[in-house]
Coordinates of C-alpha atoms and ligand atoms in Angstrom, one line a residue:
M1 CA 23.5 21.3 10.5
E2 CA 20.4 23.6 10.0
E3 CA 17.3 22.7 11.9
P4 CA 14.5 21.4 10.1
T5 CA 11.7 23.9 10.0
M6 CA 8.5 22.4 11.8
P7 CA 5.0 23.0 10.3
S8 CA 3.0 25.5 12.2
H9 CA -0.2 23.1 11.6
V10 CA -1.1 19.7 11.1
E11 CA -4.1 18.0 9.7
I12 CA -5.3 15.1 11.7
V13 CA -7.1 12.1 10.1
E14 CA -9.0 10.1 12.6
V15 CA -9.0 6.9 11.4
G16 CA -10.5 5.1 14.5
L17 CA -13.8 4.4 13.1
R18 CA -12.3 2.4 10.3
D19 CA -8.9 0.7 11.3
G20 CA -9.5 1.2 14.8
L21 CA -12.8 -0.7 14.8
Q22 CA -12.4 -2.9 11.8
A23 CA -10.5 -5.9 13.8
E24 CA -12.9 -5.5 17.0
P25 CA -14.8 -8.9 17.7
V26 CA -17.6 -7.2 19.2
F27 CA -19.8 -5.4 16.8
V28 CA -20.1 -1.7 18.3
P29 CA -23.6 -0.7 17.5
T30 CA -24.0 1.8 14.6
E31 CA -25.7 4.3 17.1
E32 CA -22.6 4.5 19.4
K33 CA -20.3 4.8 16.4
I34 CA -22.1 7.7 15.1
A35 CA -22.1 9.2 19.0
I36 CA -18.4 8.8 18.9
A37 CA -17.8 10.5 15.8
K38 CA -20.1 13.3 16.7
A39 CA -18.4 13.7 19.8
L40 CA -14.9 13.5 17.9
I41 CA -16.4 16.4 15.6
A42 CA -17.2 18.4 18.8
A43 CA -13.7 18.0 20.3
G44 CA -12.5 19.9 16.7
L45 CA -11.7 16.7 14.4
K46 CA -12.8 17.5 11.0
H47 CA -11.4 14.4 8.7
F48 CA -12.4 11.1 9.1
E49 CA -11.9 7.8 7.7
A50 CA -15.1 6.9 8.8
T51 CA -15.5 3.4 7.5
S52 CA -15.0 0.8 4.8
F53 CA -17.2 -0.5 1.9
V54 CA -15.7 -3.8 1.8
S55 CA -17.1 -7.2 1.9
P56 CA -19.3 -7.4 5.1
R57 CA -18.2 -11.1 5.1
A58 CA -14.7 -9.9 5.3
V59 CA -15.1 -7.5 7.6
P60 CA -18.3 -7.7 9.5
Q61 CA -17.9 -4.2 11.7
M62 CA -18.0 -2.3 8.7
A63 CA -21.1 -3.7 7.4
D64 CA -22.8 -0.5 8.6
A65 CA -21.0 2.0 6.4
A66 CA -23.8 3.5 4.6
E67 CA -25.7 4.5 7.9
V68 CA -22.7 5.7 9.5
I69 CA -21.9 8.1 6.7
A70 CA -25.5 9.2 6.2
A71 CA -25.8 10.1 10.1
V72 CA -22.5 11.8 10.4
R73 CA -22.1 14.0 7.2
Q74 CA -22.1 17.7 7.8
P75 CA -20.7 20.9 6.3
G76 CA -17.1 21.4 7.2
V77 CA -16.1 17.8 8.1
L78 CA -14.5 15.4 5.5
L79 CA -15.6 11.7 5.4
S80 CA -13.5 9.4 3.3
A81 CA -14.2 5.7 3.4
L82 CA -11.9 2.6 2.2
V83 CA -13.2 1.2 -1.1
P84 CA -11.7 -2.0 -2.5
N85 CA -13.0 -2.5 -5.8
A86 CA -16.1 -1.2 -8.1
K87 CA -18.9 -2.4 -6.0
G88 CA -17.4 -0.7 -3.0
A89 CA -17.4 2.8 -5.2
E90 CA -20.8 2.4 -6.1
R91 CA -21.9 2.0 -2.4
A92 CA -19.4 4.7 -1.4
A93 CA -21.0 6.9 -4.0
E94 CA -24.7 6.2 -3.2
A95 CA -24.1 6.7 0.5
G96 CA -22.2 10.1 -0.4
V97 CA -18.7 10.1 0.9
D98 CA -16.3 13.3 0.7
A99 CA -13.6 11.3 -0.7
M100 CA -13.1 7.3 -1.7
V101 CA -9.9 5.8 -0.7
V102 CA -8.6 2.8 -2.5
F103 CA -5.9 0.7 -0.8
M104 CA -3.2 -1.8 -1.9
S105 CA -0.4 -3.2 -0.4
A106 CA 3.1 -2.4 -1.2
S107 CA 3.6 -6.7 -1.1
E108 CA 1.8 -8.9 -3.2
S109 CA 1.6 -11.5 -0.2
H110 CA -0.2 -8.9 1.9
N111 CA -2.4 -8.0 -1.0
L112 CA -3.6 -11.3 -1.2
K113 CA -4.5 -12.0 2.2
N114 CA -6.2 -8.6 2.6
V115 CA -8.3 -8.2 -0.7
N116 CA -7.7 -11.9 -2.1
R117 CA -6.4 -10.5 -5.2
S118 CA -2.9 -9.6 -6.7
R119 CA -1.6 -6.0 -6.9
A120 CA -2.0 -6.0 -10.8
E121 CA -5.9 -7.1 -10.5
S122 CA -6.5 -4.3 -7.5
L123 CA -4.9 -1.6 -9.7
R124 CA -6.8 -2.8 -12.8
G125 CA -10.3 -2.4 -10.3
F126 CA -9.3 1.0 -9.5
A127 CA -9.7 2.6 -12.8
D128 CA -13.3 1.3 -12.4
V129 CA -13.2 3.1 -8.9
A130 CA -12.0 6.3 -10.5
R131 CA -14.6 6.3 -13.1
I132 CA -17.4 5.8 -11.0
A133 CA -16.0 8.4 -8.6
A134 CA -15.4 10.8 -11.3
D135 CA -18.8 10.6 -12.4
A136 CA -20.2 11.1 -8.9
G137 CA -17.8 14.2 -8.6
I138 CA -15.9 12.5 -5.7
P139 CA -12.0 12.9 -5.2
V140 CA -10.1 9.5 -4.9
H141 CA -7.1 9.1 -2.5
G142 CA -4.6 6.0 -2.6
A143 CA -3.2 4.2 0.1
I144 CA -0.3 1.9 0.2
A145 CA -0.4 -0.8 2.8
T146 CA 2.8 -2.3 4.0
A147 CA 4.5 0.6 3.0
F148 CA 7.3 0.2 5.6
G149 CA 7.7 -3.4 5.5
C150 CA 5.8 -6.6 4.9
P151 CA 5.1 -9.4 7.8
F152 CA 5.0 -12.1 5.3
E153 CA 8.1 -10.4 2.9
G154 CA 9.9 -8.4 5.2
I155 CA 11.8 -5.9 3.6
V156 CA 9.6 -3.8 1.1
P157 CA 11.8 -2.0 -1.7
V158 CA 11.5 1.9 -1.9
D159 CA 11.1 1.7 -5.3
T160 CA 7.9 -0.5 -5.1
I161 CA 6.3 2.6 -3.2
T162 CA 7.4 5.3 -5.9
D163 CA 5.9 2.9 -8.7
I164 CA 2.8 2.3 -6.9
A165 CA 2.4 6.1 -6.2
R166 CA 2.9 7.0 -10.1
Q167 CA 0.5 4.3 -10.8
Y168 CA -2.0 6.0 -8.2
R169 CA -0.8 9.5 -9.9
D170 CA -2.0 8.3 -13.5
L171 CA -5.4 7.4 -12.4
G172 CA -5.8 11.0 -11.0
I173 CA -5.0 10.5 -7.6
E174 CA -3.5 13.3 -5.8
T175 CA -3.4 12.4 -2.2
I176 CA -1.4 9.2 -1.3
S177 CA -1.2 7.8 2.1
L178 CA 1.6 5.3 3.4
G179 CA 0.4 2.9 5.5
D180 CA 2.5 1.0 8.2
T181 CA 0.2 -2.0 8.5
T182 CA 2.3 -3.9 11.1
G183 CA 4.4 -1.2 12.8
M184 CA 7.6 -1.6 10.7
A185 CA 8.3 2.1 10.0
T186 CA 11.5 3.7 11.3
P187 CA 12.6 7.2 11.6
T188 CA 15.0 6.4 8.9
L189 CA 12.7 4.6 6.5
V190 CA 10.3 7.6 7.0
K191 CA 12.7 10.1 6.0
E192 CA 13.8 7.6 3.0
R193 CA 10.1 7.2 1.8
C194 CA 9.3 10.6 2.2
R195 CA 12.2 12.1 -0.1
A196 CA 11.7 9.4 -2.7
L197 CA 8.0 10.2 -3.1
A198 CA 8.5 13.8 -3.2
K199 CA 11.0 13.2 -6.2
A200 CA 8.7 10.8 -8.1
V201 CA 5.4 12.6 -7.5
P202 CA 6.2 15.9 -6.5
D203 CA 2.5 17.3 -6.9
A204 CA 1.0 14.6 -4.7
E205 CA 0.0 15.4 -1.0
V206 CA 1.4 12.9 1.0
A207 CA -0.1 11.6 4.5
L208 CA 1.6 9.2 6.9
H209 CA -0.2 6.2 8.5
F210 CA 1.4 4.6 11.6
H211 CA 0.7 1.9 13.8
N212 CA 2.4 1.4 17.2
T213 CA 3.4 -2.0 17.4
R214 CA 7.0 -1.5 18.1
G215 CA 6.6 1.7 20.3
V216 CA 8.1 4.3 17.6
G217 CA 4.8 5.5 16.0
L218 CA 5.4 9.2 17.2
V219 CA 9.0 9.0 16.8
C220 CA 8.0 8.2 13.2
V221 CA 5.7 11.3 13.1
Y222 CA 8.5 13.5 14.1
A223 CA 10.7 12.4 11.3
G224 CA 7.6 13.1 9.0
L225 CA 7.3 16.5 10.4
E226 CA 10.9 17.1 9.5
E227 CA 10.3 16.4 6.2
G228 CA 7.3 18.4 5.8
I229 CA 4.7 16.2 5.9
T230 CA 1.4 17.8 7.4
R231 CA -1.0 15.2 7.4
F232 CA -1.1 12.4 9.8
E233 CA -3.7 9.4 10.2
S234 CA -4.4 8.2 13.9
S235 CA -7.0 6.4 15.9
L236 CA -8.5 7.6 19.3
G237 CA -7.3 5.8 22.3
G238 CA -4.8 4.0 20.0
L239 CA -7.5 1.2 18.5
G240 CA -6.7 -0.7 15.8
G241 CA -5.2 -3.2 13.6
C242 CA -5.6 -5.0 10.6
P243 CA -7.3 -8.5 10.8
F244 CA -5.4 -10.0 7.9
A245 CA -1.9 -9.4 9.0
P246 CA -0.4 -11.2 12.1
N247 CA 0.6 -9.3 15.3
A248 CA -1.1 -6.0 13.7
T249 CA -1.9 -3.9 16.8
G250 CA -3.2 -0.4 17.2
N251 CA -2.6 3.0 15.2
I252 CA -0.7 5.9 16.9
C253 CA -3.1 7.2 19.3
T254 CA -4.8 10.4 18.4
E255 CA -4.7 12.1 21.8
D256 CA -1.0 11.1 22.4
L257 CA -0.4 12.8 18.7
V258 CA -2.0 15.9 19.6
Y259 CA -0.4 16.3 22.9
M260 CA 2.9 15.6 21.0
L261 CA 2.1 18.0 18.2
E262 CA 0.7 21.0 20.7
E263 CA 3.7 20.7 23.0
T264 CA 6.0 21.1 19.7
G265 CA 4.2 24.1 18.8
I266 CA 2.1 22.9 16.2
D267 CA -1.6 23.6 15.9
T268 CA -4.2 20.7 15.6
G269 CA -7.6 22.5 16.4
V270 CA -8.3 19.6 18.6
D271 CA -9.5 19.9 22.4
L272 CA -7.2 17.3 24.2
E273 CA -9.5 17.1 27.3
A274 CA -12.6 16.6 25.1
L275 CA -10.7 13.8 22.9
I276 CA -9.6 12.1 26.1
E277 CA -13.1 11.5 27.3
V278 CA -14.3 10.4 23.8
A279 CA -11.3 7.6 24.0
K280 CA -12.6 6.6 27.5
R281 CA -16.2 6.1 25.9
T282 CA -14.8 4.1 23.1
E283 CA -12.8 1.7 25.6
R284 CA -16.6 1.2 27.1
A285 CA -17.8 0.6 23.6
V286 CA -15.1 -1.7 22.7
Q287 CA -15.1 -3.6 26.0
H288 CA -11.5 -3.7 26.7
G289 CA -8.8 -1.3 27.6
L290 CA -7.2 0.9 24.9
P291 CA -3.4 1.6 24.8
G292 CA -3.3 5.3 24.5
Q293 CA -1.2 7.0 27.4
L294 CA -2.8 10.4 27.7
M295 CA -6.3 9.0 28.6
K296 CA -4.5 7.2 31.5
A297 CA -1.9 9.7 32.8
G298 CA -3.8 13.3 31.4
P299 CA -2.2 16.3 30.1
R300 CA 1.5 17.1 31.1
L301 CA 0.4 20.1 33.4
K302 CA -2.4 17.9 35.5
T303 CA -1.7 18.3 39.0
Y304 CA -2.7 16.4 42.2
D305 CA -3.7 17.2 45.6
M306 CA -0.8 16.2 47.8
E307 CA -2.8 14.5 50.4
S308 CA -3.9 11.8 47.6
V309 CA -0.6 10.2 47.6
R310 CA 1.1 8.7 50.6
T311 CA 4.5 9.9 51.8
A312 CA 7.7 7.6 51.8
A313 CA 8.1 7.7 55.2
G314 CA 10.4 4.8 56.4
Ligands
LIG401 N1 -18.7 -4.3 -0.6 C1 -20.0 -5.7 -0.5 N2 -19.9 -6.5 -1.0 C2 -18.8 -6.9 -1.7 C3 -17.7 -5.8 -1.9 C4 -17.6 -4.8 -1.7 N3 -16.9 -3.8 -1.8 N4 -16.9 -6.5 -3.0 C5 -17.5 -7.9 -3.3 N5 -18.6 -8.0 -2.4 C6 -19.2 -9.2 -2.2 C7 -19.6 -10.0 -3.7 O1 -20.9 -9.1 -4.3 C8 -19.9 -11.3 -3.5 O2 -20.7 -11.4 -2.8 P1 -22.1 -12.8 -3.1 O3 -21.4 -14.1 -3.1 O4 -23.2 -12.6 -2.5 O5 -22.4 -12.6 -4.7 C9 -18.8 -11.4 -2.5 O6 -18.5 -10.6 -2.0 C10 -17.3 -12.2 -3.2 O7 -17.0 -11.1 -4.3 P2 -15.5 -10.9 -5.0 O8 -15.4 -10.0 -6.1 O9 -15.0 -12.5 -5.3 O10 -14.8 -10.9 -3.9 P3 -13.8 -11.8 -2.9 O11 -14.6 -12.8 -2.0 O12 -12.5 -12.1 -3.9 O13 -13.1 -10.6 -1.8 C11 -12.8 -8.4 -1.4 C12 -12.4 -9.5 -2.2 C13 -12.1 -7.2 -1.5 C14 -14.4 -7.7 -1.5 C15 -12.6 -8.7 0.1 O14 -11.6 -9.4 0.4 C16 -12.4 -7.2 0.9 O15 -13.9 -6.7 1.4 N6 -11.7 -7.2 1.7 C17 -11.4 -5.9 2.7 C18 -10.2 -6.2 3.5 C19 -10.2 -5.1 4.3 O16 -10.7 -4.2 4.8 N7 -9.2 -5.1 5.2 C20 -8.8 -4.0 5.9 C21 -8.3 -2.8 5.4 S1 -6.8 -2.5 5.2
LIG402 ZN1 -3.6 1.0 9.6

């Protein structure tokens, strides 16, 4: 069998400030969010899903969306933000985001939980979002949540994903992200869904968004790489989780992802040591430990003084 060709460069979309923080019970001060974002930019990250223009009653942590965008915007950095409806699109356009991300769940029940409306209602609203965004000259990306399984319905048929992707395309959306809200993706499902999308919407750019809930997040990335995917969403320290899904845990961890990619010979443009320092800072900001592994173990070739470890003498 022929070896799959790996890409030479991958774009990482840092979603820690959005997916990462949205379920955190303690409000992280706006100044701290901005400082974390700037430190991440200094570490080499260039694309952020930086916040959500959702209802601040639904997700209080995102109430400062406009301030975060205003303070972090800069040339060479792409700031996208989640937008659930026309009101969100107006707020996002006014704040000056570089891209709006509409989102709906592949499963009806999770869409009802997450945005309090059916998928059909969500899609109708996205037509308004697309119009507001076009008037402001801002591109729209489309996210599909519960794309690999739903915590309420179980299996999500692949045809549901391709149907939503076609509806996104009909709205002029060319970048589509498959979100694994509760960590139900497996490498087999990743391959199946990437191939189905490549057929259904061949012109779309597909990004993958995994959560490490069942420990196979990076394996799913590897499966995506083998399918030619070059954009992955991750969260520093492995922060993250959807507040409107049971047992939702963190995204795949950005440092761990950078480590795996760079050790595979794939360029990310990110300084791993600098990123680890930002993850440690973020741990202090959210006031609890994070699941990231590189931030604990350090890079592979980190060496220790032999005197620092006791000898196993009997
Ligand atoms: N930004 C700010 N406020 C908004 C808003 C937005 N995008 N959309 C609606 N609101 C406000 C309305 O103005 C209204 O306020 P009022 O009562 O003071 O007049 C209130 O929210 C209710 O509006 P309604 O359209 O009836 O919304 P809803 O209560 O059915 O909630 C959503 C729908 C989509 C706004 C809400 O469920 C939501 O924000 N969900 C986001 C979920 C999320 O971020 N999940 C994690 C990411 S996957
Ligand atoms: Zn997510």
